[in-house]
Amino acid sequence: PAPRAYEPGACSSDAPIGQVVAVTGSVQAGAPGQPERTLGCDDPIRCEEIVTGPGSSLSFLSGDVLVRVGPDTRVGLDGSEGAPELFVHEGAVRTTDARAGEAAPTRLVARDLSASAAGADLELSTQEDGSRLCAFDGTASVDAGPSARKLRAGECLASAGNALVASASTGPSVGLGDPGVCGFAVALDDHLTPGDVAAPDLFAFPAFAPAGDLVRDPCDEPGSGCTGGRLIPFDDPDPGPGCDVPGVEC
Protein backbone atom coordinates (compact mmCIF):
# COMPACT_ATOMS: atom_id res chain seq x y z
CA PRO A 1 0.00 0.00 0.00
CA ALA A 2 1.11 3.59 -0.67
CA PRO A 3 2.28 5.58 2.37
CA ARG A 4 0.12 8.48 3.51
CA ALA A 5 1.25 12.11 3.29
CA TYR A 6 1.55 13.71 6.75
CA GLU A 7 1.85 17.40 7.59
CA PRO A 8 3.08 19.13 10.76
CA GLY A 9 0.28 20.26 13.04
CA ALA A 10 -0.38 23.78 14.24
CA CYS A 11 1.01 24.77 17.63
CA SER A 12 -1.51 24.19 20.39
CA SER A 13 0.38 25.85 23.28
CA ASP A 14 3.34 28.11 24.06
CA ALA A 15 4.26 26.14 27.19
CA PRO A 16 7.84 24.75 27.40
CA ILE A 17 8.15 21.24 25.98
CA GLY A 18 11.81 20.59 26.82
CA GLN A 19 15.13 22.04 27.94
CA VAL A 20 18.49 21.97 26.18
CA VAL A 21 21.03 19.67 27.85
CA ALA A 22 23.69 19.46 25.13
CA VAL A 23 24.58 21.48 22.05
CA THR A 24 27.36 21.48 19.48
CA GLY A 25 27.87 24.27 16.97
CA SER A 26 25.12 26.72 16.06
CA VAL A 27 21.52 25.53 16.42
CA GLN A 28 18.60 27.80 15.51
CA ALA A 29 15.00 27.74 16.67
CA GLY A 30 12.05 29.77 15.50
CA ALA A 31 8.27 29.87 15.76
CA PRO A 32 5.76 31.55 13.45
CA GLY A 33 5.65 35.27 14.18
CA GLN A 34 8.72 35.09 16.46
CA PRO A 35 12.33 36.09 15.74
CA GLU A 36 14.79 33.26 15.20
CA ARG A 37 17.05 32.52 18.16
CA THR A 38 20.26 30.57 18.75
CA LEU A 39 19.80 27.77 21.27
CA GLY A 40 22.21 27.38 24.16
CA CYS A 41 22.54 25.33 27.32
CA ASP A 42 19.47 25.24 29.59
CA ASP A 43 17.30 27.12 27.07
CA PRO A 44 13.63 26.13 27.07
CA ILE A 45 12.21 24.71 23.86
CA ARG A 46 8.61 25.36 22.92
CA CYS A 47 6.44 24.67 19.92
CA GLU A 48 8.90 25.78 17.24
CA GLU A 49 11.15 24.57 14.45
CA ILE A 50 14.74 23.51 15.21
CA VAL A 51 17.43 23.68 12.54
CA THR A 52 20.99 22.30 12.80
CA GLY A 53 23.75 22.83 10.26
CA PRO A 54 26.74 20.69 9.23
CA GLY A 55 28.58 19.57 12.34
CA SER A 56 25.86 20.94 14.64
CA SER A 57 23.66 18.88 16.93
CA LEU A 58 21.35 19.28 19.90
CA SER A 59 19.97 17.26 22.78
CA PHE A 60 17.06 18.25 24.98
CA LEU A 61 15.02 16.61 27.72
CA SER A 62 11.25 16.55 27.58
CA GLY A 63 10.29 15.05 30.92
CA ASP A 64 12.00 11.65 30.89
CA VAL A 65 12.38 11.62 27.10
CA LEU A 66 15.82 12.44 25.69
CA VAL A 67 15.62 13.89 22.18
CA ARG A 68 18.75 14.11 20.02
CA VAL A 69 18.75 16.13 16.81
CA GLY A 70 21.54 15.23 14.39
CA PRO A 71 23.45 17.47 11.96
CA ASP A 72 21.75 18.98 8.90
CA THR A 73 18.31 18.43 10.39
CA ARG A 74 15.10 20.45 10.37
CA VAL A 75 12.46 19.29 12.84
CA GLY A 76 9.20 20.82 14.05
CA LEU A 77 8.40 20.39 17.74
CA ASP A 78 4.90 20.19 19.25
CA GLY A 79 3.17 18.22 21.97
CA SER A 80 3.81 18.68 25.68
CA GLU A 81 6.55 18.09 28.23
CA GLY A 82 7.10 14.35 28.54
CA ALA A 83 5.11 13.65 25.37
CA PRO A 84 6.86 15.51 22.53
CA GLU A 85 5.73 15.34 18.90
CA LEU A 86 8.50 15.73 16.34
CA PHE A 87 7.93 16.26 12.65
CA VAL A 88 11.20 15.54 10.82
CA HIS A 89 11.37 17.52 7.57
CA GLU A 90 14.94 16.38 6.84
CA GLY A 91 17.84 14.84 8.72
CA ALA A 92 17.70 12.50 11.71
CA VAL A 93 16.11 12.61 15.17
CA ARG A 94 16.47 10.03 17.91
CA THR A 95 14.23 9.72 20.98
CA THR A 96 15.11 7.63 24.04
CA ASP A 97 12.26 7.19 26.51
CA ALA A 98 13.10 5.99 30.03
CA ARG A 99 9.45 5.62 31.06
CA ALA A 100 7.23 2.58 31.22
CA GLY A 101 5.27 1.54 28.17
CA GLU A 102 1.92 2.81 29.50
CA ALA A 103 3.11 6.45 29.70
CA ALA A 104 1.97 9.17 27.27
CA PRO A 105 3.59 8.34 23.92
CA THR A 106 6.28 10.19 22.03
CA ARG A 107 5.43 10.78 18.35
CA LEU A 108 7.89 10.78 15.46
CA VAL A 109 6.45 11.87 12.12
CA ALA A 110 7.73 12.41 8.59
CA ARG A 111 5.94 12.99 5.30
CA ASP A 112 5.43 9.26 4.79
CA LEU A 113 5.71 7.68 8.27
CA SER A 114 4.14 8.27 11.66
CA ALA A 115 5.15 6.41 14.80
CA SER A 116 4.16 6.57 18.47
CA ALA A 117 5.79 4.78 21.40
CA ALA A 118 6.50 4.96 25.12
CA GLY A 119 9.53 3.38 26.76
CA ALA A 120 11.30 2.93 23.40
CA ASP A 121 14.51 4.04 21.70
CA LEU A 122 13.69 5.17 18.14
CA GLU A 123 15.36 7.02 15.30
CA LEU A 124 13.64 8.62 12.33
CA SER A 125 15.71 9.81 9.38
CA THR A 126 14.29 11.58 6.35
CA GLN A 127 15.84 12.33 2.97
CA GLU A 128 14.45 13.34 -0.41
CA ASP A 129 14.01 9.71 -1.47
CA GLY A 130 12.07 8.64 1.63
CA SER A 131 12.12 8.04 5.37
CA ARG A 132 13.48 5.31 7.61
CA LEU A 133 12.34 4.48 11.13
CA CYS A 134 14.37 2.12 13.37
CA ALA A 135 13.70 0.75 16.85
CA PHE A 136 16.70 -0.05 19.05
CA ASP A 137 14.73 -0.82 22.20
CA GLY A 138 11.05 -1.31 22.92
CA THR A 139 8.30 -1.30 20.30
CA ALA A 140 6.50 1.36 18.28
CA SER A 141 3.15 1.57 16.54
CA VAL A 142 3.73 2.74 12.97
CA ASP A 143 1.12 4.20 10.66
CA ALA A 144 2.39 4.07 7.08
CA GLY A 145 -0.51 3.38 4.83
CA PRO A 146 -4.04 2.08 5.32
CA SER A 147 -3.02 -0.22 8.19
CA ALA A 148 -0.88 0.11 11.29
CA ARG A 149 2.20 -1.98 11.89
CA LYS A 150 4.23 -2.85 14.98
CA LEU A 151 7.96 -2.12 14.87
CA ARG A 152 10.08 -4.14 17.31
CA ALA A 153 13.60 -3.66 18.67
CA GLY A 154 16.24 -4.40 16.06
CA GLU A 155 13.91 -3.68 13.13
CA CYS A 156 13.61 -0.82 10.63
CA LEU A 157 10.86 0.27 8.29
CA ALA A 158 11.81 2.31 5.22
CA SER A 159 9.61 4.17 2.79
CA ALA A 160 10.71 4.71 -0.81
CA GLY A 161 8.12 5.82 -3.31
CA ASN A 162 5.05 3.63 -2.91
CA ALA A 163 6.88 0.78 -1.20
CA LEU A 164 7.45 -0.03 2.47
CA VAL A 165 10.50 -2.16 3.16
CA ALA A 166 11.30 -3.89 6.46
CA SER A 167 14.92 -4.59 7.37
CA ALA A 168 17.22 -5.25 10.32
CA SER A 169 18.70 -2.32 12.17
CA THR A 170 22.39 -1.56 11.68
CA GLY A 171 22.66 0.86 14.60
CA PRO A 172 21.74 4.51 15.13
CA SER A 173 23.19 7.38 13.12
CA VAL A 174 22.68 9.80 16.02
CA GLY A 175 24.77 8.42 18.87
CA LEU A 176 24.85 9.16 22.58
CA GLY A 177 28.10 11.10 22.41
CA ASP A 178 27.39 13.34 19.42
CA PRO A 179 26.34 16.64 21.06
CA GLY A 180 28.59 18.49 23.48
CA VAL A 181 27.33 18.14 27.04
CA CYS A 182 26.49 21.44 28.70
CA GLY A 183 28.97 22.47 31.39
CA PHE A 184 28.50 24.69 34.40
CA ALA A 185 30.78 27.71 34.79
CA VAL A 186 31.91 28.37 38.37
CA ALA A 187 33.62 31.65 39.24
CA LEU A 188 36.31 31.35 41.92
CA ASP A 189 37.55 34.38 43.90
CA ASP A 190 41.18 34.08 45.00
CA HIS A 191 40.93 37.07 47.38
CA LEU A 192 40.03 35.77 50.83
CA THR A 193 39.85 37.58 54.15
CA PRO A 194 40.35 35.95 57.58
CA GLY A 195 36.59 36.03 58.08
CA ASP A 196 36.01 33.91 54.96
CA VAL A 197 37.50 30.81 56.60
CA ALA A 198 36.42 29.67 60.06
CA ALA A 199 39.04 27.86 62.14
CA PRO A 200 38.90 26.50 65.70
CA ASP A 201 40.64 28.44 68.44
CA LEU A 202 43.98 27.09 69.59
CA PHE A 203 43.40 26.12 73.20
CA ALA A 204 46.44 23.96 73.86
CA PHE A 205 50.09 24.05 72.86
CA PRO A 206 49.97 27.14 70.65
CA ALA A 207 53.27 27.52 68.81
CA PHE A 208 54.35 24.17 70.35
CA ALA A 209 54.32 25.58 73.93
CA PRO A 210 51.96 24.52 76.75
CA ALA A 211 49.09 26.88 77.42
CA GLY A 212 49.26 28.69 80.76
CA ASP A 213 45.57 28.40 81.63
CA LEU A 214 45.21 24.59 81.49
CA VAL A 215 44.16 22.77 84.66
CA ARG A 216 46.83 20.18 85.34
CA ASP A 217 46.70 17.05 87.50
CA PRO A 218 48.97 17.45 90.58
CA CYS A 219 50.24 13.90 90.09
CA ASP A 220 51.79 15.06 86.81
CA GLU A 221 54.48 16.85 88.83
CA PRO A 222 57.64 14.77 89.36
CA GLY A 223 58.14 13.86 93.05
CA SER A 224 54.52 14.46 93.98
CA GLY A 225 54.37 11.09 95.78
CA CYS A 226 51.06 10.09 94.24
CA THR A 227 52.32 6.55 93.61
CA GLY A 228 53.38 6.00 97.23
CA GLY A 229 56.78 4.73 96.16
CA ARG A 230 55.24 2.00 94.03
CA LEU A 231 56.56 1.40 90.55
CA ILE A 232 53.81 1.62 87.97
CA PRO A 233 54.76 -0.25 84.81
CA PHE A 234 54.36 1.63 81.54
CA ASP A 235 51.49 0.20 79.52
CA ASP A 236 52.70 0.27 75.93
CA PRO A 237 49.74 -0.40 73.62
CA ASP A 238 52.10 -1.55 70.88
CA PRO A 239 55.06 -3.16 72.67
CA GLY A 240 58.14 -4.16 70.76
CA PRO A 241 59.81 -7.56 71.17
CA GLY A 242 61.50 -8.00 74.55
CA CYS A 243 64.62 -9.92 75.60
CA ASP A 244 62.57 -13.07 76.14
CA VAL A 245 61.72 -13.27 72.46
CA PRO A 246 63.87 -15.78 70.56
CA GLY A 247 66.28 -14.06 68.22
CA VAL A 248 66.37 -10.79 70.17
CA GLU A 249 69.81 -9.92 71.54
CA CYS A 250 69.70 -7.71 74.64
mmCIF file of C-alpha atoms in Angstrom:
data_model
loop_
_atom_site.group_PDB
_atom_site.id
_atom_site.type_symbol
_atom_site.label_atom_id
_atom_site.label_comp_id
_atom_site.label_asym_id
_atom_site.label_seq_id
_atom_site.Cartn_x
_atom_site.Cartn_y
_atom_site.Cartn_z
ATOM 1 C CA PRO A 1 0.000 0.000 0.000
ATOM 2 C CA ALA A 2 1.111 3.587 -0.667
ATOM 3 C CA PRO A 3 2.276 5.580 2.369
ATOM 4 C CA ARG A 4 0.124 8.475 3.511
ATOM 5 C CA ALA A 5 1.250 12.111 3.286
ATOM 6 C CA TYR A 6 1.555 13.706 6.750
ATOM 7 C CA GLU A 7 1.850 17.395 7.590
ATOM 8 C CA PRO A 8 3.085 19.131 10.758
ATOM 9 C CA GLY A 9 0.285 20.259 13.037
ATOM 10 C CA ALA A 10 -0.382 23.781 14.241
ATOM 11 C CA CYS A 11 1.013 24.769 17.629
ATOM 12 C CA SER A 12 -1.513 24.188 20.387
ATOM 13 C CA SER A 13 0.384 25.852 23.276
ATOM 14 C CA ASP A 14 3.343 28.109 24.061
ATOM 15 C CA ALA A 15 4.264 26.138 27.194
ATOM 16 C CA PRO A 16 7.841 24.746 27.398
ATOM 17 C CA ILE A 17 8.148 21.243 25.977
ATOM 18 C CA GLY A 18 11.806 20.594 26.816
ATOM 19 C CA GLN A 19 15.128 22.036 27.943
ATOM 20 C CA VAL A 20 18.489 21.972 26.179
ATOM 21 C CA VAL A 21 21.032 19.670 27.855
ATOM 22 C CA ALA A 22 23.692 19.458 25.126
ATOM 23 C CA VAL A 23 24.585 21.484 22.052
ATOM 24 C CA THR A 24 27.359 21.478 19.480
ATOM 25 C CA GLY A 25 27.868 24.274 16.968
ATOM 26 C CA SER A 26 25.119 26.720 16.061
ATOM 27 C CA VAL A 27 21.522 25.530 16.424
ATOM 28 C CA GLN A 28 18.605 27.800 15.507
ATOM 29 C CA ALA A 29 15.000 27.745 16.671
ATOM 30 C CA GLY A 30 12.045 29.767 15.500
ATOM 31 C CA ALA A 31 8.270 29.874 15.758
ATOM 32 C CA PRO A 32 5.756 31.547 13.445
ATOM 33 C CA GLY A 33 5.651 35.274 14.180
ATOM 34 C CA GLN A 34 8.718 35.089 16.455
ATOM 35 C CA PRO A 35 12.329 36.088 15.740
ATOM 36 C CA GLU A 36 14.785 33.258 15.202
ATOM 37 C CA ARG A 37 17.053 32.521 18.157
ATOM 38 C CA THR A 38 20.257 30.570 18.750
ATOM 39 C CA LEU A 39 19.797 27.766 21.273
ATOM 40 C CA GLY A 40 22.214 27.375 24.162
ATOM 41 C CA CYS A 41 22.541 25.329 27.316
ATOM 42 C CA ASP A 42 19.471 25.242 29.592
ATOM 43 C CA ASP A 43 17.304 27.118 27.069
ATOM 44 C CA PRO A 44 13.632 26.128 27.074
ATOM 45 C CA ILE A 45 12.211 24.711 23.863
ATOM 46 C CA ARG A 46 8.611 25.361 22.915
ATOM 47 C CA CYS A 47 6.439 24.667 19.923
ATOM 48 C CA GLU A 48 8.900 25.782 17.238
ATOM 49 C CA GLU A 49 11.150 24.575 14.446
ATOM 50 C CA ILE A 50 14.740 23.512 15.208
ATOM 51 C CA VAL A 51 17.434 23.680 12.538
ATOM 52 C CA THR A 52 20.987 22.299 12.800
ATOM 53 C CA GLY A 53 23.752 22.827 10.261
ATOM 54 C CA PRO A 54 26.738 20.689 9.228
ATOM 55 C CA GLY A 55 28.579 19.571 12.337
ATOM 56 C CA SER A 56 25.860 20.940 14.636
ATOM 57 C CA SER A 57 23.655 18.878 16.935
ATOM 58 C CA LEU A 58 21.345 19.279 19.896
ATOM 59 C CA SER A 59 19.971 17.265 22.784
ATOM 60 C CA PHE A 60 17.059 18.254 24.984
ATOM 61 C CA LEU A 61 15.022 16.614 27.720
ATOM 62 C CA SER A 62 11.255 16.551 27.579
ATOM 63 C CA GLY A 63 10.287 15.053 30.919
ATOM 64 C CA ASP A 64 11.998 11.652 30.895
ATOM 65 C CA VAL A 65 12.378 11.616 27.099
ATOM 66 C CA LEU A 66 15.822 12.445 25.693
ATOM 67 C CA VAL A 67 15.616 13.887 22.177
ATOM 68 C CA ARG A 68 18.753 14.108 20.020
ATOM 69 C CA VAL A 69 18.754 16.132 16.814
ATOM 70 C CA GLY A 70 21.542 15.228 14.391
ATOM 71 C CA PRO A 71 23.447 17.473 11.960
ATOM 72 C CA ASP A 72 21.746 18.985 8.898
ATOM 73 C CA THR A 73 18.314 18.431 10.390
ATOM 74 C CA ARG A 74 15.099 20.451 10.367
ATOM 75 C CA VAL A 75 12.464 19.291 12.839
ATOM 76 C CA GLY A 76 9.201 20.822 14.045
ATOM 77 C CA LEU A 77 8.397 20.394 17.736
ATOM 78 C CA ASP A 78 4.905 20.192 19.247
ATOM 79 C CA GLY A 79 3.166 18.219 21.968
ATOM 80 C CA SER A 80 3.806 18.681 25.678
ATOM 81 C CA GLU A 81 6.547 18.086 28.232
ATOM 82 C CA GLY A 82 7.096 14.346 28.537
ATOM 83 C CA ALA A 83 5.108 13.648 25.367
ATOM 84 C CA PRO A 84 6.863 15.505 22.527
ATOM 85 C CA GLU A 85 5.727 15.338 18.904
ATOM 86 C CA LEU A 86 8.502 15.730 16.345
ATOM 87 C CA PHE A 87 7.934 16.255 12.645
ATOM 88 C CA VAL A 88 11.205 15.539 10.820
ATOM 89 C CA HIS A 89 11.371 17.516 7.572
ATOM 90 C CA GLU A 90 14.935 16.377 6.845
ATOM 91 C CA GLY A 91 17.839 14.838 8.722
ATOM 92 C CA ALA A 92 17.703 12.495 11.709
ATOM 93 C CA VAL A 93 16.110 12.613 15.167
ATOM 94 C CA ARG A 94 16.467 10.031 17.913
ATOM 95 C CA THR A 95 14.228 9.716 20.980
ATOM 96 C CA THR A 96 15.105 7.626 24.037
ATOM 97 C CA ASP A 97 12.262 7.188 26.512
ATOM 98 C CA ALA A 98 13.095 5.988 30.033
ATOM 99 C CA ARG A 99 9.446 5.615 31.061
ATOM 100 C CA ALA A 100 7.228 2.579 31.215
ATOM 101 C CA GLY A 101 5.270 1.537 28.167
ATOM 102 C CA GLU A 102 1.918 2.809 29.502
ATOM 103 C CA ALA A 103 3.108 6.448 29.696
ATOM 104 C CA ALA A 104 1.975 9.171 27.269
ATOM 105 C CA PRO A 105 3.586 8.340 23.924
ATOM 106 C CA THR A 106 6.280 10.186 22.029
ATOM 107 C CA ARG A 107 5.432 10.776 18.347
ATOM 108 C CA LEU A 108 7.893 10.780 15.458
ATOM 109 C CA VAL A 109 6.448 11.872 12.118
ATOM 110 C CA ALA A 110 7.733 12.412 8.589
ATOM 111 C CA ARG A 111 5.941 12.987 5.303
ATOM 112 C CA ASP A 112 5.427 9.263 4.795
ATOM 113 C CA LEU A 113 5.714 7.676 8.267
ATOM 114 C CA SER A 114 4.139 8.269 11.659
ATOM 115 C CA ALA A 115 5.152 6.405 14.805
ATOM 116 C CA SER A 116 4.164 6.565 18.469
ATOM 117 C CA ALA A 117 5.793 4.783 21.398
ATOM 118 C CA ALA A 118 6.498 4.962 25.124
ATOM 119 C CA GLY A 119 9.525 3.383 26.763
ATOM 120 C CA ALA A 120 11.301 2.933 23.405
ATOM 121 C CA ASP A 121 14.512 4.036 21.697
ATOM 122 C CA LEU A 122 13.694 5.173 18.145
ATOM 123 C CA GLU A 123 15.363 7.025 15.304
ATOM 124 C CA LEU A 124 13.640 8.619 12.334
ATOM 125 C CA SER A 125 15.712 9.811 9.382
ATOM 126 C CA THR A 126 14.286 11.576 6.352
ATOM 127 C CA GLN A 127 15.840 12.328 2.974
ATOM 128 C CA GLU A 128 14.449 13.344 -0.415
ATOM 129 C CA ASP A 129 14.014 9.714 -1.470
ATOM 130 C CA GLY A 130 12.071 8.640 1.628
ATOM 131 C CA SER A 131 12.124 8.039 5.370
ATOM 132 C CA ARG A 132 13.484 5.308 7.613
ATOM 133 C CA LEU A 133 12.341 4.476 11.131
ATOM 134 C CA CYS A 134 14.367 2.125 13.369
ATOM 135 C CA ALA A 135 13.697 0.747 16.848
ATOM 136 C CA PHE A 136 16.704 -0.046 19.049
ATOM 137 C CA ASP A 137 14.733 -0.817 22.197
ATOM 138 C CA GLY A 138 11.049 -1.312 22.917
ATOM 139 C CA THR A 139 8.304 -1.304 20.302
ATOM 140 C CA ALA A 140 6.505 1.357 18.285
ATOM 141 C CA SER A 141 3.151 1.569 16.542
ATOM 142 C CA VAL A 142 3.728 2.736 12.968
ATOM 143 C CA ASP A 143 1.121 4.204 10.658
ATOM 144 C CA ALA A 144 2.390 4.075 7.082
ATOM 145 C CA GLY A 145 -0.514 3.385 4.830
ATOM 146 C CA PRO A 146 -4.043 2.076 5.324
ATOM 147 C CA SER A 147 -3.024 -0.223 8.186
ATOM 148 C CA ALA A 148 -0.881 0.115 11.286
ATOM 149 C CA ARG A 149 2.201 -1.984 11.893
ATOM 150 C CA LYS A 150 4.225 -2.849 14.980
ATOM 151 C CA LEU A 151 7.964 -2.122 14.873
ATOM 152 C CA ARG A 152 10.083 -4.143 17.314
ATOM 153 C CA ALA A 153 13.598 -3.657 18.671
ATOM 154 C CA GLY A 154 16.242 -4.403 16.057
ATOM 155 C CA GLU A 155 13.905 -3.685 13.131
ATOM 156 C CA CYS A 156 13.613 -0.821 10.631
ATOM 157 C CA LEU A 157 10.858 0.272 8.286
ATOM 158 C CA ALA A 158 11.810 2.311 5.220
ATOM 159 C CA SER A 159 9.613 4.173 2.787
ATOM 160 C CA ALA A 160 10.709 4.708 -0.805
ATOM 161 C CA GLY A 161 8.123 5.815 -3.314
ATOM 162 C CA ASN A 162 5.054 3.635 -2.912
ATOM 163 C CA ALA A 163 6.877 0.782 -1.199
ATOM 164 C CA LEU A 164 7.448 -0.027 2.473
ATOM 165 C CA VAL A 165 10.496 -2.164 3.155
ATOM 166 C CA ALA A 166 11.304 -3.889 6.464
ATOM 167 C CA SER A 167 14.920 -4.594 7.366
ATOM 168 C CA ALA A 168 17.216 -5.248 10.319
ATOM 169 C CA SER A 169 18.697 -2.320 12.174
ATOM 170 C CA THR A 170 22.394 -1.564 11.684
ATOM 171 C CA GLY A 171 22.658 0.859 14.605
ATOM 172 C CA PRO A 172 21.740 4.514 15.131
ATOM 173 C CA SER A 173 23.193 7.378 13.118
ATOM 174 C CA VAL A 174 22.677 9.796 16.020
ATOM 175 C CA GLY A 175 24.771 8.416 18.866
ATOM 176 C CA LEU A 176 24.847 9.164 22.579
ATOM 177 C CA GLY A 177 28.095 11.102 22.412
ATOM 178 C CA ASP A 178 27.390 13.340 19.418
ATOM 179 C CA PRO A 179 26.336 16.640 21.056
ATOM 180 C CA GLY A 180 28.594 18.486 23.483
ATOM 181 C CA VAL A 181 27.334 18.139 27.041
ATOM 182 C CA CYS A 182 26.491 21.439 28.698
ATOM 183 C CA GLY A 183 28.965 22.470 31.388
ATOM 184 C CA PHE A 184 28.500 24.689 34.397
ATOM 185 C CA ALA A 185 30.778 27.710 34.789
ATOM 186 C CA VAL A 186 31.910 28.365 38.369
ATOM 187 C CA ALA A 187 33.618 31.649 39.244
ATOM 188 C CA LEU A 188 36.312 31.345 41.921
ATOM 189 C CA ASP A 189 37.552 34.378 43.898
ATOM 190 C CA ASP A 190 41.175 34.080 44.999
ATOM 191 C CA HIS A 191 40.931 37.069 47.378
ATOM 192 C CA LEU A 192 40.034 35.770 50.834
ATOM 193 C CA THR A 193 39.850 37.578 54.150
ATOM 194 C CA PRO A 194 40.352 35.950 57.584
ATOM 195 C CA GLY A 195 36.591 36.035 58.082
ATOM 196 C CA ASP A 196 36.008 33.911 54.963
ATOM 197 C CA VAL A 197 37.498 30.809 56.605
ATOM 198 C CA ALA A 198 36.420 29.665 60.064
ATOM 199 C CA ALA A 199 39.039 27.862 62.139
ATOM 200 C CA PRO A 200 38.899 26.504 65.701
ATOM 201 C CA ASP A 201 40.644 28.436 68.442
ATOM 202 C CA LEU A 202 43.976 27.093 69.586
ATOM 203 C CA PHE A 203 43.397 26.117 73.202
ATOM 204 C CA ALA A 204 46.443 23.955 73.855
ATOM 205 C CA PHE A 205 50.092 24.045 72.859
ATOM 206 C CA PRO A 206 49.971 27.138 70.649
ATOM 207 C CA ALA A 207 53.268 27.521 68.810
ATOM 208 C CA PHE A 208 54.345 24.170 70.345
ATOM 209 C CA ALA A 209 54.320 25.576 73.931
ATOM 210 C CA PRO A 210 51.960 24.515 76.750
ATOM 211 C CA ALA A 211 49.088 26.881 77.420
ATOM 212 C CA GLY A 212 49.255 28.689 80.755
ATOM 213 C CA ASP A 213 45.572 28.397 81.629
ATOM 214 C CA LEU A 214 45.211 24.588 81.494
ATOM 215 C CA VAL A 215 44.157 22.770 84.662
ATOM 216 C CA ARG A 216 46.827 20.180 85.343
ATOM 217 C CA ASP A 217 46.698 17.049 87.499
ATOM 218 C CA PRO A 218 48.975 17.448 90.582
ATOM 219 C CA CYS A 219 50.242 13.898 90.087
ATOM 220 C CA ASP A 220 51.791 15.060 86.805
ATOM 221 C CA GLU A 221 54.484 16.851 88.825
ATOM 222 C CA PRO A 222 57.643 14.766 89.363
ATOM 223 C CA GLY A 223 58.135 13.858 93.053
ATOM 224 C CA SER A 224 54.518 14.465 93.976
ATOM 225 C CA GLY A 225 54.371 11.092 95.785
ATOM 226 C CA CYS A 226 51.057 10.090 94.242
ATOM 227 C CA THR A 227 52.322 6.546 93.607
ATOM 228 C CA GLY A 228 53.380 5.997 97.226
ATOM 229 C CA GLY A 229 56.781 4.731 96.159
ATOM 230 C CA ARG A 230 55.242 1.995 94.034
ATOM 231 C CA LEU A 231 56.555 1.397 90.553
ATOM 232 C CA ILE A 232 53.809 1.618 87.974
ATOM 233 C CA PRO A 233 54.760 -0.247 84.809
ATOM 234 C CA PHE A 234 54.356 1.625 81.542
ATOM 235 C CA ASP A 235 51.495 0.195 79.519
ATOM 236 C CA ASP A 236 52.701 0.272 75.933
ATOM 237 C CA PRO A 237 49.739 -0.399 73.619
ATOM 238 C CA ASP A 238 52.100 -1.547 70.883
ATOM 239 C CA PRO A 239 55.060 -3.158 72.670
ATOM 240 C CA GLY A 240 58.137 -4.165 70.763
ATOM 241 C CA PRO A 241 59.812 -7.558 71.165
ATOM 242 C CA GLY A 242 61.498 -8.005 74.553
ATOM 243 C CA CYS A 243 64.623 -9.920 75.603
ATOM 244 C CA ASP A 244 62.567 -13.068 76.136
ATOM 245 C CA VAL A 245 61.719 -13.273 72.456
ATOM 246 C CA PRO A 246 63.870 -15.778 70.558
ATOM 247 C CA GLY A 247 66.280 -14.056 68.225
ATOM 248 C CA VAL A 248 66.372 -10.791 70.173
ATOM 249 C CA GLU A 249 69.815 -9.917 71.535
ATOM 250 C CA CYS A 250 69.696 -7.705 74.638
#
